[in-house]
Amino acid sequence: MLNKKKENEPLLGKTNRIVEGTTITGDINSKADFRLDGILIGKYISEGKLVIGPSGEVQGEIVCKNVDIEGRFSGKLQVAELLSVKSKAVIKGEVSVGKLAIEPGAIFEATCEMKSQLKAINNGESKKEKTA
C-alpha cells in the first residue's frame, strides 16, 4: 500500500509540457499546470495555470484558472482569474477574464468581457451586500 496515491494529493510542482515542433489536434484536460511551446488545435480545460510560450500556439478554446501568453491564440478564451498577455503575444477571438494584464507591444484583437470578482457578505441579516 506504500505506492498508493492519495486522491486529494496536491499537484504542486507538477507541470505538463508540450515542446516546440509538436502539434496536437484534439482536447486536453489537466488538473496540473501546463506549458505549451508547440501547437494545440482543439480545446484545453484545466484547474491550473497555462503558459503559452513564445513558439506556442492555440487554435480553439481554453477554459482555465490562469493563463500567461507569449505566443499566439485564436478562438475563445475563458480565464477565471488572471490573463497575462506578454509583449510578443498575438490574441484574436473572444476573451472572458477575471483580471487582465497586457504588456505594451502585444496584439490584442478580441472582444473582451471582464467578470466581476464580487463576493457576498452576510452581516447576520437576511440582506446580502456585494463588495469588490
Backbone as a ProteinNet text record, in pm:
[ID]
protein_1_A
[PRIMARY]
MLNKKKENEPLLGKTNRIVEGTTITGDINSKADFRLDGILIGKYISEGKLVIGPSGEVQGEIVCKNVDIEGRFSGKLQVAELLSVKSKAVIKGEVSVGKLAIEPGAIFEATCEMKSQLKAINNGESKKEKTA
[TERTIARY]
80.4	0	85.4	216.5	304.1	297.9	272.2	270.2	133.3	36.6	-98.5	-105.1	-152.2	-163.4	-289.9	-279.5	-397.9	-474.8	-606.9	-688.3	-678.3	-663	-658.3	-516.2	-417.9	-278.6	-257.2	-195.6	-177.1	-82.4	-101.6	-19.2	88.9	131.5	232	360.8	417.4	544.9	534.9	416.1	398.3	344.6	419.8	381.9	392.9	288.2	290.6	358.8	418.4	488.3	476.4	441	441	548.4	648.5	764.3	743.4	829.5	827.9	842.7	770.1	775.2	667.3	589.7	482.2	348.2	262.8	127.7	29	-67.2	-171.5	-304.5	-381	-516.1	-610.6	-695	-785.7	-801.5	-853.7	-881.4	-783.3	-748.3	-661.5	-734.5	-743.1	-797.2	-686	-659.2	-549.6	-583.5	-542.2	-557.9	-432.2	-319.1	-190.9	-164.5	-59.4	-16.5	35.2	42.2	75.1	155.8	262	339.3	332.5	295	278.2	373.8	470.3	560.6	536.7	445.3	406.5	273.8	197.3	69.5	-42.3	-150.3	-271.5	-385.8	-449.1	-569.7	-681.1	-762.5	-867.1	-902.6	-938.3	-986.3	-894.4	-864.6	-783	-863.1	-878.4	-950.4	-859	-847.7	-760.7	-804.2	-772.5	-792.8	-666.9	-561.4	-433.2	-402.2	-272.8	-223.8	-171.9	-200.1	-148.5	-50.4	67.4	165.2	183.2	154.5	179	308.8	414.7	547.4	557	673.9	691.4	665.6	694.6	669.9	537.2	464.2	338.1	221.6	122.8	4	-115.8	-229.1	-354.5	-458.2	-523.3	-635.6	-753.5	-848.2	-962	-1015.9	-1027.1	-1088.1	-1002.7	-993.2	-924	-1018.2	-1031.2	-1104.5	-1006	-965.2	-853.9	-862.4	-786.1	-782.9	-695.8	-572.2	-477.8	-407.3	-376.2	-306.8	-203.6	-81	22.5	43.2	34.3	51.3	167.4	266	377	366.4	295.7	282.7	153.5	83.1	-36.6	-158.7	-272.9	-400	-507.8	-591.9	-710.3	-824.9	-938.6	-1054.4	-1124.9	-1173.7	-1248.5	-1166.8	-1148.4	-1063.8	-1142.6	-1153.6	-1222.7	-1124.3	-1091.3	-994	-1062.5	-1066.9	-1136.1	-1067.7	-935.4	-862.6	-785.7	-655.1	-569.2	-523.9	-543.7	-485.9	-373.1	-251.3	-134	-84.9	-89	-51.9	83.1	182.8	319.1	334.8	442.9	462.3	466.6	506.9	516.5	391.2	292.1	172.1	79.2	4.4	-99.1	-225	-332.3	-458.3	-570.5	-648.1	-761.9	-879.1	-997.8	-1115.9	-1200.7	-1253.4	-1338.4	-1266.5	-1265.5	-1195.2	-1288.6	-1290.7	-1365.3	-1269.6	-1245.3	-1143.4	-1191.7	-1122.5	-1142.2	-1057.6	-928.4	-834.3	-752.4	-707.7	-634.9	-512.6	-396.5	-272.8	-213.2	-196.4	-142.5	-17.9	93.5	217.4	214.4	278.9	288	354.3	301.6	355.7	273.5	190.3	106.4	-2.1	-43.6	-154.8	-275.8	-379.2	-499.2	-620.2	-660.4	-773.3	-885.8	-953.2	-1054.6	-1164.6	-1282	-1385.2	-1350.7	-1366.8	-1323.7	-1433.9	-1464.3	-1560.9	-1487.4	-1496.4	-1432.9	-1538.1	-1518.9	-1611.2	-1583.2	-1687.4	-1674.9	-1624.1	-1540.2	-1487	-1559.1	-1687.9	-1765	-1793	-1791.7	-1820.8	-1933.7	-2022.9	-2135.3	-2088.6	-2138.4	-2106.4	-2237.2	-2244.3	-2365.2	-2331.4	-2392	-2368.1	-2469	-2515	-2612.3	-2754.2	-2769.6	-2901.1	-2944.3	-3071	-3120.6	-3077.9	-3040.1	-2997.3	-2848.2	-2811.6	-2670.5	-2617.1	-2495.3	-2427.4	-2321.1	-2292.8	-2183.5	-2077.9	-1952.4	-1841.8	-1734.6	-1651	-1540.2	-1420.1
-119.2	0	126.6	113.4	229.9	310	247.1	316	371.9	354.3	400.7	552.7	620.6	766	809.6	919	977.2	1053.3	1045.3	1111.6	1262.6	1319	1463.3	1517	1440	1482.1	1603.9	1710.8	1831.6	1808.3	1885.5	1872.5	1981.1	2027.4	2132.5	2087.6	2175.4	2145	2051.8	2010.1	1918.8	1998	1997.6	2072.8	1983.2	1980.9	1911.9	2002.9	1945.1	2026.8	1965.8	2052	2014.7	2101.4	2038.8	2111.2	2161.6	2254.7	2312.3	2201.9	2213.6	2112.9	2006.4	2011.6	1915.2	1981	1910.6	1958.3	1856.3	1904.3	1817.9	1865.3	1771.6	1801.4	1722.4	1794.4	1728.1	1808.6	1744	1810.8	1766	1860.2	1829.9	1871.5	1779.8	1808	1781.4	1880.7	1865.7	1933.2	1872.9	1936.3	2011.7	1974.3	2037.4	2154.6	2230.3	2339.1	2280.9	2366.4	2318.8	2424.7	2385.4	2476.4	2424.5	2513.7	2476.4	2558.4	2491.9	2556.2	2504.5	2410.2	2356.8	2417.4	2340.3	2387.7	2296.6	2357.9	2284.7	2333.9	2241.3	2271.9	2194	2263.2	2195.9	2271.9	2197.3	2257	2217.8	2315.7	2291.8	2333.1	2241	2268.2	2231.9	2324.9	2297.9	2375.6	2319.4	2387.3	2463.3	2449.1	2511.5	2628.2	2650.1	2761.7	2708.7	2781.6	2750	2858.8	2817.8	2911	2873.8	2970.3	2951.4	3025.4	2948.7	3005.6	3082.7	3144.9	3228.4	3154.5	3025.2	2947.7	2872.6	2888.3	2816.5	2882.8	2799.3	2849.9	2762	2826.7	2754.6	2808.5	2715.8	2747.7	2669.3	2738.3	2667	2735.1	2657.4	2709.7	2674.3	2771.1	2749.1	2785.9	2695.9	2723.2	2692.1	2795	2777.7	2877	2850	2938.8	3061.2	3041.7	3149.3	3115.8	3219.4	3197.5	3307.9	3268	3359.9	3329.3	3431.9	3409	3491.6	3422.4	3486.6	3459.8	3354.9	3313.6	3363	3271.7	3308	3231.8	3300.4	3238	3290.8	3199.4	3241.3	3148.6	3209.9	3131.9	3194.1	3107.1	3150.5	3119.4	3222.1	3209.3	3249.1	3156.8	3183.9	3161.9	3271.8	3266.2	3311.9	3224.3	3254.8	3366.7	3368.3	3467.9	3563.6	3541	3637.4	3588.7	3675.1	3656.1	3756.2	3706.9	3792.2	3779.2	3890.7	3892.1	3961.6	3886.9	3939.3	4021.5	4097.9	4194.7	4132.6	4007.9	3942.6	3862.7	3861.1	3778.6	3835.3	3743.8	3779.8	3706.2	3781.5	3721.5	3769.9	3673.3	3705.5	3618.2	3678.3	3599.3	3660.1	3574.1	3614.3	3584.1	3682.6	3665.6	3701.7	3616.4	3641	3615.6	3720.1	3710	3768.9	3732.9	3797.2	3922.7	3909.8	4021.5	4010.7	4125.3	4128.1	4218	4167.1	4245.4	4230.3	4343.8	4340.7	4428.6	4369.8	4445	4523.4	4640.8	4717.4	4634.2	4644.8	4569.6	4448	4400.6	4284.4	4321.3	4224	4243.1	4175.9	4254.5	4206	4247.1	4159	4183.8	4090.5	4125.8	4036.1	4115.4	4054.8	4109.7	4062.4	4150.4	4115.3	4145.8	4046.5	4062	4034.6	4130	4111.4	4071.7	3955.3	3904.8	3971.4	4005.5	4069.8	3969.9	4017.7	3935.3	3965.8	3998.9	4034.6	3913.1	3933.9	3826.9	3871	3779.1	3811.9	3812.6	3910.7	3920.5	3916.3	3830.3	3819.6	3874.2	3986.4	4050.6	4006.4	3883.5	3834.5	3879.7	3950.3	3995.4	3910.8	3917.7	3842.8	3908.1	4035.7	4109.1	4082.7	4060	4037.7	4158.2	4196.4	4306.5	4248.4	4318.8	4277.1	4386.6	4343.4	4439.2	4392.2	4483	4447.6	4406
0	0	0	0.2	2.6	-126.6	-238.9	-367.5	-403.2	-316	-344.8	-331.6	-437.4	-436.1	-365.8	-293.7	-231.9	-339	-335.4	-435.8	-429.1	-311.5	-295.5	-284.8	-328	-321	-410.5	-358.3	-438.6	-555.9	-661.6	-780.7	-785	-667.4	-660.4	-726.7	-808.2	-872.2	-990.3	-1026.7	-1139	-1256.9	-1366.7	-1485.3	-1608	-1687.9	-1816.3	-1916.9	-2020.3	-2118.8	-2257.9	-2353.8	-2494.6	-2560.3	-2618.5	-2669.7	-2811.9	-2850.2	-2984.7	-3088.6	-3197.8	-3303.4	-3289.9	-3181.2	-3157.5	-3187.1	-3262	-3289.6	-3235.3	-3157.5	-3103	-3159	-3214.4	-3260.6	-3171.7	-3096.2	-3003.6	-2877.1	-2773.6	-2647.2	-2539.5	-2450.6	-2336.7	-2210.2	-2113.5	-1980.3	-1880.9	-1793.3	-1698.7	-1567.3	-1457.3	-1326.6	-1288.7	-1347.4	-1316.7	-1410.3	-1380.4	-1467.2	-1598.7	-1701.5	-1835	-1907.5	-1976.2	-2061.2	-2203.1	-2294.3	-2434.5	-2520.4	-2581.2	-2675.7	-2816.9	-2830.6	-2960.7	-3003.6	-3080.3	-3133.6	-3085.2	-3037.2	-2998.8	-3085.6	-3156.5	-3233.4	-3165.6	-3086.5	-3010.1	-2884.9	-2781.7	-2657.2	-2542	-2454.9	-2336.8	-2213.9	-2117.6	-1993.4	-1876.9	-1778.9	-1665	-1542	-1425.4	-1298.2	-1258.3	-1336.3	-1304.8	-1396.6	-1418.1	-1499.1	-1632	-1738.7	-1870.9	-1911.2	-1959.3	-2014.4	-2161.1	-2248.6	-2391.5	-2420.7	-2448.3	-2469.8	-2599.8	-2625.7	-2744.8	-2876.3	-2882.3	-3004.2	-2997.8	-2888.5	-2870	-2941.4	-2976.3	-3044.8	-3010.3	-2985	-2962.4	-3059.1	-3129.2	-3216.5	-3163.8	-3099.1	-3042.9	-2919.8	-2810.8	-2689	-2568	-2474.9	-2348.2	-2235	-2136.5	-2013.1	-1901.4	-1826	-1734.1	-1618.5	-1512.9	-1397	-1423.1	-1470.2	-1501.6	-1632	-1712.5	-1839.6	-1860.7	-1901	-1948.4	-2095.9	-2181.4	-2325	-2377.6	-2436.2	-2506.1	-2655.9	-2692.2	-2831.8	-2894	-2964.3	-3039.8	-2988.6	-2990.2	-2955.5	-3048.3	-3099.3	-3173.9	-3134.7	-3100.2	-3058.9	-2940.6	-2851.9	-2733.6	-2608.6	-2524.1	-2405.8	-2282	-2184.6	-2058.6	-1944.3	-1874.4	-1766.1	-1638.1	-1537.9	-1412.8	-1334.5	-1335.6	-1257.7	-1348.4	-1371.4	-1440.8	-1578	-1678.8	-1810.9	-1825	-1843.5	-1859.2	-2003.3	-2076.8	-2218	-2231.2	-2276.1	-2288	-2415.9	-2426.8	-2535	-2674.9	-2688.9	-2820.8	-2856.6	-2767.9	-2787.5	-2894.9	-2958.5	-3055.1	-3014.4	-2983.4	-2938.9	-3029.9	-3081.8	-3167.5	-3126.2	-3111.8	-3079.3	-2970.8	-2882.4	-2771.3	-2640.8	-2549.5	-2423.7	-2307.4	-2205.4	-2082.1	-1966.5	-1883.6	-1779.1	-1647	-1539.3	-1410	-1403.1	-1437.6	-1440.7	-1567.9	-1618.3	-1745	-1733.4	-1776.6	-1780.2	-1919.3	-1989.1	-2124.9	-2130.3	-2173.3	-2188.1	-2319.4	-2322.2	-2447.1	-2556	-2677.8	-2790.8	-2827.1	-2736.1	-2763.9	-2864	-2943.7	-3036.4	-2973.9	-2944.1	-2876.8	-2960.4	-3051.8	-3140.9	-3099.6	-2990.6	-2934.5	-2867.2	-2861.9	-2775.4	-2635.7	-2537.6	-2402.6	-2302.4	-2219.4	-2110.7	-1980.6	-1887.5	-1758.1	-1656.7	-1597.3	-1496.1	-1363.8	-1291.3	-1161.6	-1058.4	-969.8	-861.3	-731	-739.2	-621	-534.8	-403	-308.8	-217.8	-186.8	-99.4	46.1	123	265.2	341.7	441.4	523	661.4	697.5	826.7	931.8	923.7	1020	986.5	876.5	833.5	714.3	681.1	568.3	437.2	441.2	324.4	300.1	173.7	139.7	66.3	98.8	33.2	-58.4	-166.2	-253.7	-249.8	-235.6	-233.2	-327.3	-366.4	-456.2	-377
[MASK]
++++++++++++++++++++++++++++++++++++++++++++++++++++++++++++++++++++++++++++++++++++++++++++++++++++++++++++++++++++++++++++++++++++

